[in-house]
XYZ file of C-alpha atoms in Angstrom:
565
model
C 51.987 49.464 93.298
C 53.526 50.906 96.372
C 54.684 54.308 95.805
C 58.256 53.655 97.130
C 59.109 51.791 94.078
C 57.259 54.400 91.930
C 59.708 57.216 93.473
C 62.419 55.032 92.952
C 62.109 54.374 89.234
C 61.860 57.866 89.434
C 64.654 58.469 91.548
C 66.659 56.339 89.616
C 66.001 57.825 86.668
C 66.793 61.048 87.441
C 70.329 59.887 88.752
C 71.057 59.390 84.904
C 71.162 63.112 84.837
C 72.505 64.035 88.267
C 74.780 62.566 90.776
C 75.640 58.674 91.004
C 75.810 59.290 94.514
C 73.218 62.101 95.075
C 70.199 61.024 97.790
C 66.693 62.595 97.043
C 64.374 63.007 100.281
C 60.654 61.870 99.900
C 60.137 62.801 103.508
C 57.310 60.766 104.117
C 55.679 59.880 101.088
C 58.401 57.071 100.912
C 56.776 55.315 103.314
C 53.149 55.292 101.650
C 51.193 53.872 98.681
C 49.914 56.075 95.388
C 46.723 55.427 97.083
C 47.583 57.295 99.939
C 48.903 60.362 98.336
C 45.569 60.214 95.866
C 43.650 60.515 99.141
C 43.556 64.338 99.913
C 44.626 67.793 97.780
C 47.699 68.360 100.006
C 49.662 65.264 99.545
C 49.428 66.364 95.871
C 49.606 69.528 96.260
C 53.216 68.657 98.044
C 54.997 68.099 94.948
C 54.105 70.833 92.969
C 55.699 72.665 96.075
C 58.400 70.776 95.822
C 58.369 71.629 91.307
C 58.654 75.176 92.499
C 61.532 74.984 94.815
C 63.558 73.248 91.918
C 62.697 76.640 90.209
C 66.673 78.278 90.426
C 67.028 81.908 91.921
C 70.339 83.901 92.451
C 70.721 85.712 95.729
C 74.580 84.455 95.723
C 74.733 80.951 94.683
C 78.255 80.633 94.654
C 78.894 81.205 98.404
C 77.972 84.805 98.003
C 78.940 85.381 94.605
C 76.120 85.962 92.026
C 76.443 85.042 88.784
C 76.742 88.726 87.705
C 80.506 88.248 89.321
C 81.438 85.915 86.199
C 80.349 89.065 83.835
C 81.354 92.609 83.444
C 78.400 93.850 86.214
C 80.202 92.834 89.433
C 82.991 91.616 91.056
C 82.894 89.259 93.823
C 84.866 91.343 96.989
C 86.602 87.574 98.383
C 89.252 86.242 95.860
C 89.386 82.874 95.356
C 85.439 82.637 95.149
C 84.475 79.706 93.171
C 82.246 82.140 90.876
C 85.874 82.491 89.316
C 85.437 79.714 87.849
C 83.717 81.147 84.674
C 86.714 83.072 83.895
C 89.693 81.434 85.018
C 89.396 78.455 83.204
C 88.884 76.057 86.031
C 86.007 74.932 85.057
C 84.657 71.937 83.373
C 83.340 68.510 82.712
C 85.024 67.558 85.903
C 83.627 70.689 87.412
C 80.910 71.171 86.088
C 79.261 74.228 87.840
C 75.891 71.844 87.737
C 73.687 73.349 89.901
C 71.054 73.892 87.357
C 71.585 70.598 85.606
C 70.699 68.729 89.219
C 67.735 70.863 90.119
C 66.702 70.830 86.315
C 66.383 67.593 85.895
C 64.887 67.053 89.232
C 62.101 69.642 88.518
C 61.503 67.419 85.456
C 61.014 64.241 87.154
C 58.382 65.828 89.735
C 56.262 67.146 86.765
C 56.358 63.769 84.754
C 55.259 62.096 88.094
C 52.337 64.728 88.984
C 51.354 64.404 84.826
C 51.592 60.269 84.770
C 50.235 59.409 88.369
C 48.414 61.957 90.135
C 46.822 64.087 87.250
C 43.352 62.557 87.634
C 42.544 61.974 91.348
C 38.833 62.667 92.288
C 39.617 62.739 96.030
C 36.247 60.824 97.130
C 36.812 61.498 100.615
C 35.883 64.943 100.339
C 33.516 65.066 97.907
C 30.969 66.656 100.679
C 33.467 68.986 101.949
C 31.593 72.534 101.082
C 35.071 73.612 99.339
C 35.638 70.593 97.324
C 34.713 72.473 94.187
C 37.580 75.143 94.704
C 40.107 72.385 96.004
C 39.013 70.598 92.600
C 39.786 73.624 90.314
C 42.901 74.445 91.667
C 44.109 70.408 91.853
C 43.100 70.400 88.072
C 45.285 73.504 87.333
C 48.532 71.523 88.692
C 48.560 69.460 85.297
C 48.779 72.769 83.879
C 51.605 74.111 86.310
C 53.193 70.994 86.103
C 53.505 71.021 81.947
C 54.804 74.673 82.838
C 57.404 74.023 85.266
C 58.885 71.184 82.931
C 58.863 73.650 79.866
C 60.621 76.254 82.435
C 63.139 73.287 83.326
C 63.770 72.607 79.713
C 64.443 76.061 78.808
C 67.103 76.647 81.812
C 68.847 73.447 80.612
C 68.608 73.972 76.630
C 69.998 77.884 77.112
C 73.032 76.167 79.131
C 73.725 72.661 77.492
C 72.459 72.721 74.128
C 71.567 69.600 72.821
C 70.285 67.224 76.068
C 67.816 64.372 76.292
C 64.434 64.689 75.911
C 62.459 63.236 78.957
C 58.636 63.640 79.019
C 57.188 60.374 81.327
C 58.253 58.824 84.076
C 60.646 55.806 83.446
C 63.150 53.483 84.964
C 67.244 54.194 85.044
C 67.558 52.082 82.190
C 64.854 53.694 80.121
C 66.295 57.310 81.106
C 70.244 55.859 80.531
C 69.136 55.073 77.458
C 67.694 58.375 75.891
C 69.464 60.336 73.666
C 70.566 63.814 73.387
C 68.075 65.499 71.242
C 69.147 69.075 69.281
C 68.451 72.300 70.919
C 65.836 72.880 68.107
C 63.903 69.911 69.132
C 63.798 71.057 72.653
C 62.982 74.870 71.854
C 60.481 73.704 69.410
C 59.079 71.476 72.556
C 59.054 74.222 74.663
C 56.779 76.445 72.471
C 54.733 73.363 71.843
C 53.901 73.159 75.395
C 53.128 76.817 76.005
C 51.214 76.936 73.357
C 48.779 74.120 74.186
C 48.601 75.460 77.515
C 48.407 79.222 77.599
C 44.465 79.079 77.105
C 43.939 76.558 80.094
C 46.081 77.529 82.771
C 44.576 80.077 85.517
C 44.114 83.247 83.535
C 44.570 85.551 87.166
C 45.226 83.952 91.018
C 44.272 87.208 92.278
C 40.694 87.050 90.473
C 38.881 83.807 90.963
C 35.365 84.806 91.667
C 33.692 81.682 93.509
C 36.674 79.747 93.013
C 38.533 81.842 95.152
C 38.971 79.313 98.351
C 42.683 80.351 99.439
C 43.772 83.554 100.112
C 47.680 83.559 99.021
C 48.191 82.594 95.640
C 51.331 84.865 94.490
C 54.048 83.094 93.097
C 52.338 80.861 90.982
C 52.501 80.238 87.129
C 48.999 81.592 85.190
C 48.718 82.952 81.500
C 51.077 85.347 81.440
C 53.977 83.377 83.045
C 53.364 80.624 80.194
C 53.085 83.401 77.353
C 56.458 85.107 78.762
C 58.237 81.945 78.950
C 57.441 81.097 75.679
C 58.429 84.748 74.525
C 62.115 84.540 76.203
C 61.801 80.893 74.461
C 61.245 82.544 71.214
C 64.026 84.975 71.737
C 67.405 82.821 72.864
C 65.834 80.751 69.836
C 66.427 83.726 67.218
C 69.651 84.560 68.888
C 72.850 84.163 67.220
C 74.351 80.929 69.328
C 71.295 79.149 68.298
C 70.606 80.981 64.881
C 73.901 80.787 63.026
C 72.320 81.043 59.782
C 69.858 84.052 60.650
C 66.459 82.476 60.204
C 64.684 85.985 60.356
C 61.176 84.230 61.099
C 62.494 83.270 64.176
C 62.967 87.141 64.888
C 59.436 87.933 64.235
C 58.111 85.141 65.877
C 60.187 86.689 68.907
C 58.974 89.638 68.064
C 55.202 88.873 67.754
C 55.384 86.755 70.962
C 56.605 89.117 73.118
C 54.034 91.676 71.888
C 51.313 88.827 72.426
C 52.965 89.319 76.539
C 52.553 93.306 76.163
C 49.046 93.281 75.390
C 48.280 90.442 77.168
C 49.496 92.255 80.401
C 47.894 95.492 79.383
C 44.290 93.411 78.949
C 45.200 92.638 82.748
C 45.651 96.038 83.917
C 49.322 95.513 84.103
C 51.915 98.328 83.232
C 55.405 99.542 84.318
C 55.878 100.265 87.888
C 56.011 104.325 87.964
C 59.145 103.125 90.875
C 61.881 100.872 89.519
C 62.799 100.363 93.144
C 59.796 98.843 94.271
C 60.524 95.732 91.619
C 63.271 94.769 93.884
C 62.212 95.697 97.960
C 61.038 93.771 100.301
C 57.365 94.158 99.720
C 58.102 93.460 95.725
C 55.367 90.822 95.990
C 52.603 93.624 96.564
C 54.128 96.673 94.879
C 55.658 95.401 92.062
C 52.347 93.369 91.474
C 51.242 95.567 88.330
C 54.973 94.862 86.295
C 56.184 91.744 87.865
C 54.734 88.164 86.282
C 56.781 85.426 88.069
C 58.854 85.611 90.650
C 60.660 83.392 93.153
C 59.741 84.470 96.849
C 62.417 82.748 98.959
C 61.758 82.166 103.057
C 62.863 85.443 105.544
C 66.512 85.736 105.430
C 68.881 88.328 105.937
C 72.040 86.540 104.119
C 72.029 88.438 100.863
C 72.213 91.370 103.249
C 75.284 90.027 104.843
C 77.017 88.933 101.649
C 76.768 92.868 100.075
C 76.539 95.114 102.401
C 79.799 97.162 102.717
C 82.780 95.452 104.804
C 82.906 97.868 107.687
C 79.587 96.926 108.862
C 79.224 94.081 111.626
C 78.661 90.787 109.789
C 79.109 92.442 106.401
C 81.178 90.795 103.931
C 81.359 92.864 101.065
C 79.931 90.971 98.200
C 79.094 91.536 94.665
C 80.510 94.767 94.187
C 78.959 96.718 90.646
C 82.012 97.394 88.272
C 82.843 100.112 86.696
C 81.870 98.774 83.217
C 77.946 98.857 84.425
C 78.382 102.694 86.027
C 79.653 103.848 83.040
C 76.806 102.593 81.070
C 74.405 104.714 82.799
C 74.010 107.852 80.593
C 73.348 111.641 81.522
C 70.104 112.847 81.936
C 70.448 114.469 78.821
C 70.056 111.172 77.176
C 73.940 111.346 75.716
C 76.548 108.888 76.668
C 79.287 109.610 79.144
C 81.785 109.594 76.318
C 79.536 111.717 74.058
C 81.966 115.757 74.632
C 78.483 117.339 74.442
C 76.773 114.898 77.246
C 77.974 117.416 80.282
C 79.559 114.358 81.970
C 82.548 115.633 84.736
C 85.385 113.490 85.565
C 85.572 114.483 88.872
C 81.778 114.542 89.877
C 81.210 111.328 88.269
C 77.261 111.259 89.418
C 75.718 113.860 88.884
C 73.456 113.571 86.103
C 73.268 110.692 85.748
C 70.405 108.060 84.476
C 68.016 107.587 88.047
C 68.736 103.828 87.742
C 71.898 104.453 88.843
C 71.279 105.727 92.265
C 68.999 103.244 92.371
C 71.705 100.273 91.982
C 74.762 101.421 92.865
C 75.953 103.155 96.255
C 78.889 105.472 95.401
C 81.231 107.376 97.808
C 80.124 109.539 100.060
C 76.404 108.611 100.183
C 74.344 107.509 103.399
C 74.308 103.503 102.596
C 72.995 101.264 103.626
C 71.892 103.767 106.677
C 73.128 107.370 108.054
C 76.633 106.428 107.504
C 78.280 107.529 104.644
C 80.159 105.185 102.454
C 84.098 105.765 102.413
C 85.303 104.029 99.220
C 88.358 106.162 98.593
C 91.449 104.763 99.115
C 91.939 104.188 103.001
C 88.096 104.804 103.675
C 86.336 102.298 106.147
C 84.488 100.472 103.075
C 87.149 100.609 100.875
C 89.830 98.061 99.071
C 91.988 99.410 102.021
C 90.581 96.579 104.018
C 90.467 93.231 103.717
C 87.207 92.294 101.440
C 86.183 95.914 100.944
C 85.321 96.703 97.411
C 87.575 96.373 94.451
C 85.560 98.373 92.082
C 84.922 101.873 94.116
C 81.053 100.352 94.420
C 78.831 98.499 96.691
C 75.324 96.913 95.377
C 71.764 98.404 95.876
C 69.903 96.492 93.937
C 67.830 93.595 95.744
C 69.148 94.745 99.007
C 66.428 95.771 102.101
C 68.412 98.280 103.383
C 66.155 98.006 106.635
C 67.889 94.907 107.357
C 69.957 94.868 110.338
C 73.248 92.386 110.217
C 74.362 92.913 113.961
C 74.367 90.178 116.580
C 71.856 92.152 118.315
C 68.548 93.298 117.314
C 69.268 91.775 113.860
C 66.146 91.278 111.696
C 65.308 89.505 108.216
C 62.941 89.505 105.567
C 61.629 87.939 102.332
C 63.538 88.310 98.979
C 61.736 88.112 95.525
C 64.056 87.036 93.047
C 62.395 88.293 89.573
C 62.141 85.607 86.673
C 59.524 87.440 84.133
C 58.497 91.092 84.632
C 57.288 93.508 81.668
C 59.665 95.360 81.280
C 61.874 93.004 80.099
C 59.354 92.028 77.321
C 59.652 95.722 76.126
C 62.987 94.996 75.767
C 62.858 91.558 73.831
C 60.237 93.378 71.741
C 62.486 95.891 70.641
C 65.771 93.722 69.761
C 63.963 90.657 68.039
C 62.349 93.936 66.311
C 65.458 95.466 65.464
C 66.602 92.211 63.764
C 63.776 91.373 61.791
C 63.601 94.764 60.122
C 67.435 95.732 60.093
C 66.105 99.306 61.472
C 65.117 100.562 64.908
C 62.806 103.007 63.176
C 60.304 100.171 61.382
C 57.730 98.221 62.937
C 57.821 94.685 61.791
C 54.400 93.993 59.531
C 51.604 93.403 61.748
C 53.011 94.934 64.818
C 52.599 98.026 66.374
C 55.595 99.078 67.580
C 59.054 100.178 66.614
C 62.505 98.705 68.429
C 62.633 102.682 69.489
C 59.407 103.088 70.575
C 59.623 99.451 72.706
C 62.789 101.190 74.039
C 61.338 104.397 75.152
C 58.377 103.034 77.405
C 61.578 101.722 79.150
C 63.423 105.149 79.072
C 60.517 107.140 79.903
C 60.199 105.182 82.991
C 63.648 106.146 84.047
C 63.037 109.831 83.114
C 65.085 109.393 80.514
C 64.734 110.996 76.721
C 63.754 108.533 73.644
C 66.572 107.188 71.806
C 68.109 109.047 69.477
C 66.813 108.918 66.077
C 68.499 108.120 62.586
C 70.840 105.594 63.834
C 72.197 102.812 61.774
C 71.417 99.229 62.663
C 74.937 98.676 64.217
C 74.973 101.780 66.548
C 70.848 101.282 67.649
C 72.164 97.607 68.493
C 74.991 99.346 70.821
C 72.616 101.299 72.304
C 69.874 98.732 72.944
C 72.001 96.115 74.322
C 73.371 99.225 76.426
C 69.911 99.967 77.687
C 69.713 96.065 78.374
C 72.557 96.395 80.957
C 71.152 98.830 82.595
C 67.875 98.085 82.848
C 68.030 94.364 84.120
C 71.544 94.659 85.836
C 71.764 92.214 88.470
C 68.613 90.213 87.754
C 70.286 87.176 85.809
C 70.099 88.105 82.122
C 73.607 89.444 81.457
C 75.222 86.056 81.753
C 73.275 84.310 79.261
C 72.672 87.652 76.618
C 76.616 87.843 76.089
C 76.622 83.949 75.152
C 73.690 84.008 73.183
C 75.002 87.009 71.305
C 77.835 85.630 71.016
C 79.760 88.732 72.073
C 81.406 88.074 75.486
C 84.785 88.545 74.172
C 83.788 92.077 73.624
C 82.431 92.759 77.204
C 84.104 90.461 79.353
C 87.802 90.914 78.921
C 88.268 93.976 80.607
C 87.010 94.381 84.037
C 87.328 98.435 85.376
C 86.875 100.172 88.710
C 87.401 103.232 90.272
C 90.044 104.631 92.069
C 89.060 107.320 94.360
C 91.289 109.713 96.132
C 90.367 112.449 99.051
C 92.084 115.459 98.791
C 93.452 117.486 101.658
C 90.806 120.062 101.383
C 88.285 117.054 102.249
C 87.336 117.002 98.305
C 87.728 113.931 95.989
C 89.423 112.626 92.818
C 88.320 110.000 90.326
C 90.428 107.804 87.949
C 88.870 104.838 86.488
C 91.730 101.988 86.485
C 91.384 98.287 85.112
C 91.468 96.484 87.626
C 91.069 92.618 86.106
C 92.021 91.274 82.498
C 90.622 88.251 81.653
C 90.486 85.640 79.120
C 87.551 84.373 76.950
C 87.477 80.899 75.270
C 84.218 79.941 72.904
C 83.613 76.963 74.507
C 82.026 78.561 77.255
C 79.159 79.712 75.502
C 77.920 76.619 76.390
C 78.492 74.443 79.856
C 79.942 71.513 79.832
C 77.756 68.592 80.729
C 78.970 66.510 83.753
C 81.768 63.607 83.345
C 79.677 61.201 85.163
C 76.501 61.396 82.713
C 79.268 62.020 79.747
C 80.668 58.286 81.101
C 77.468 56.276 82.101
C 75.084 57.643 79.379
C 77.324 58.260 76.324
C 76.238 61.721 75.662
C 78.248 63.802 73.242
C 80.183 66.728 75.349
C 80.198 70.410 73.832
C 82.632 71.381 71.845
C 86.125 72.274 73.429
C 85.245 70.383 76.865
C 86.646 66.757 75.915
């Protein structure tokens, strides 16, 4: 069977689920037989490359804008942005915003061709090579990747779409056209199925492989923990409210005991917080943040992201994703006490000082040295401010993600990697404590058979910031307040908030009223500070969920979410 008309069943099966007139590249496998690709480790190994690169990361998708810019963390400094979308109602069937459901769906159909045709070469040719053994092992871990990757795929798609098809095997167009939409329980029950029956089998550690250890780089690659996290996050959206309506409470515990499973898992590894909360995010992420960080997405040397955020002002800067008010007043006082709380100390007009660490650590305010010895003018009719065109509309400029060694300038401009986070532990501390907290009802009982409270989940987070525990004797309402505050804070910028205000179901709350901060100088060189609203938006419930695509609505007869028809 030659393998062009393998790729193009594939091919033309995927197209069910993409773009009628989207053209994959095969590079040069098109040209060759299965045989040839069974011949040697590589050719193999070239699609699970390819598996990985479907894997989505958000270093300003939308032409700069991150998704954060459709949520209450950021606002994207160029109106008219398409990341608008989200909020302006100009989205939909017809505009999808399918990014995800492409790559998705292409992801998938890589992994059902590695599983169905190349999952049991033998590679004859190099039987005698003297590191056929190790090339062996790590060819027989791909199935393992591979189931993985398509679980990963599944989850991105389920948490957007709801209800979609169920495609595990490589088939023609017709076979695909024809597959119904399945419910979102069947594919988060097939999700956990598959990390389950893999956890065990996949590479326990890259980084420890005794005489299996042949090549030298192995970061970025899904082992144990990366299935047993995805399955935890799985667990979690699963318990949540858009796809709980009815409040199963098992599905809280299972959350909860599956994202303890991750803790100690990590801890058996030798795997804790990072002491620095910076270092998750640098350029060197991939060796620092090696103790916290599970899976990540390393993209190629770049210094775009640098471009898109650092303050306008700079030579080649644009701006970008600026942080919003909303998220800076989230940070609390040292003291542990809310900015609103009369006894927290907070002062009006020396906003910062104080302040949780994470702040400085995400945000660059007025008047600091950022993203180098020049200090940041955001007050009206400074350099970096609204005063010019794309300058910041919130008072802010981003930290977060950004290698502030980078150099933008036509001349002696440099670049470097990027590590876009997908599963680190501290996040697992996090799930811990709310599918905790809603299993019990109280953030001060450990659910039976686990060892932790919600607040004692929360506080290996807070003590890591220098922060004081959470307060005690809360009730279940105000503790939820104050996790899902600790949430923001803790994983601005890194993808979560988008999806935790849908599955909550609480984005009307959060993302109505967009705030920034108006900064004056003063004649004697000093500044005021008046936080102003600065967007109101509209919410409508059908954008919980995406709409899937007109095209695969029209030539495969799926059912469209409610409120997109």
């Amino acid at each position: 069977m030659k393998l062009k008309y393998l790729f193009l069943a594939s091919v033309t099966g995927l197209l069910a689920f993409s773009s009628c007139s989207d053209k994959m590249n095969y590079e040069e496998y098109n040209t060759y037989d299965k045989a040839y690709i069974e011949e040697m480790f590589g050719r193999v190994g070239g699609f699970m490359t390819t598996i990985y690169n479907d894997i989505d990361y958000d270093f300003g998708n939308y032409s700069g804008a991150m998704a954060s810019s459709a949520t209450d963390e950021s606002v994207y400094s160029h109106a008219g942005n398409a990341v608008e979308d989200f909020y302006n109602g100009a989205w939909g069937p017809t505009n999808a915003k399918n990014r995800v459901w492409n790559s998705a769906w292409n992801g998938i159909t890589y992994c059902n061709l590695v599983l169905d045709e190349f999952s049991n070469c033998t590679f004859p040719d190099y039987t005698e090579d003297e590191h056929y053994q190790q090339e062996l092992y790590f060819y027989k871990n791909y199935r393992y990747e591979a189931r993985w990757a398509r679980a990963f795929f599944y989850f991105e798609l389920v948490k957007r779409y709801g209800n979609i098809p169920l495609k595990t095997k490589t088939m023609s167009a017709t076979e695909a056209n024809a597959l119904p939409q399945v419910p979102a329980d069947t594919i988060f029950k097939f999700i956990d199925d598959e990390c389950a029956a893999i956890q065990d089998s996949i590479i326990v550690n890259y980084g420890d492989l005794g005489s299996m250890a042949y090549y030298k780089a192995q970061t970025g690659r899904a082992n144990k923990l990366a299935v047993m996290a995805l399955r935890a996050r799985a667990a979690l959206y699963y318990a949540s409210p858009l796809f709980n309506p009815n409040n199963d409470k098992s599905r809280w515990l299972k959350a909860a005991q599956l994202s303890n499973a991750v803790i100690a898992e990590a801890r058996n590894e030798g795997m804790a917080l990072l002491p620095d909360y910076s270092k998750l995010f640098d350029k060197d992420s991939y060796k620092d943040g090696i103790k916290e960080i599970i899976f990540s997405r390393r993209t190629a040397a770049s210094n775009a992201f640098e471009k898109y955020n650092y303050p306008i002002g700079l030579e080649n800067a644009q701006g970008g994703n600026c942080p919003t008010q909303n998220l800076v007043d989230a940070y609390e006082m040292t003291n542990g006490k809310a900015i609103t709380d009369p006894e927290s100390g907070y002062d009006p007009q020396n906003p910062y000082k104080n302040r949780d660490s994470r702040l400085a650590l995400t945000v660059a305010v007025n008047g600091e040295p950022w993203p180098d010895k020049d200090t940041l003018q955001t007050y009206e009719g400074g350099a970096n401010s609204s005063s010019v065109t794309y300058g910041t509309p919130t008072g802010y400029y981003l930290k977060k993600y950004i290698n502030k060694g980078t150099i933008i300038a036509k001349t002696n401009s440099n670049s470097f990697t990027h590590e876009w986070v997908i599963f680190r532990l501290g996040e697992f501390y996090l799930d811990y404590a709310e599918a905790a907290l809603n299993y019990t009802g109280s953030g001060y009982v450990a659910p039976e058979g686990l060892p932790m409270t919600a607040a004692q989940a929360i506080n290996y987070i807070r003590t890591r910031a220098k922060q004081p525990d959470i307060a005690t004797g809360l009730s279940f309402e105000a503790f939820k307040k104050r996790y899902e505050n600790e949430r923001f804070v803790e994983l601005a910028f890194e993808g979560h908030r988008f999806f935790d205000l849908r599955r909550w179901k609480e984005a009307p709350e959060y993302l109505k009223t967009i705030k920034g901060m108006k900064i004056t100088k003063n004649a004697d060189g000093s500044y005021s500070y008046q936080e102003q609203t600065i967007d109101t938006r509209t919410w409508e419930d059908k954008w919980y969920l995406f709409p899937i695509p007109q095209k695969d609505v029209l030539n495969c007869g799926y059912t469209q979410n409610d409120g997109w028809k």
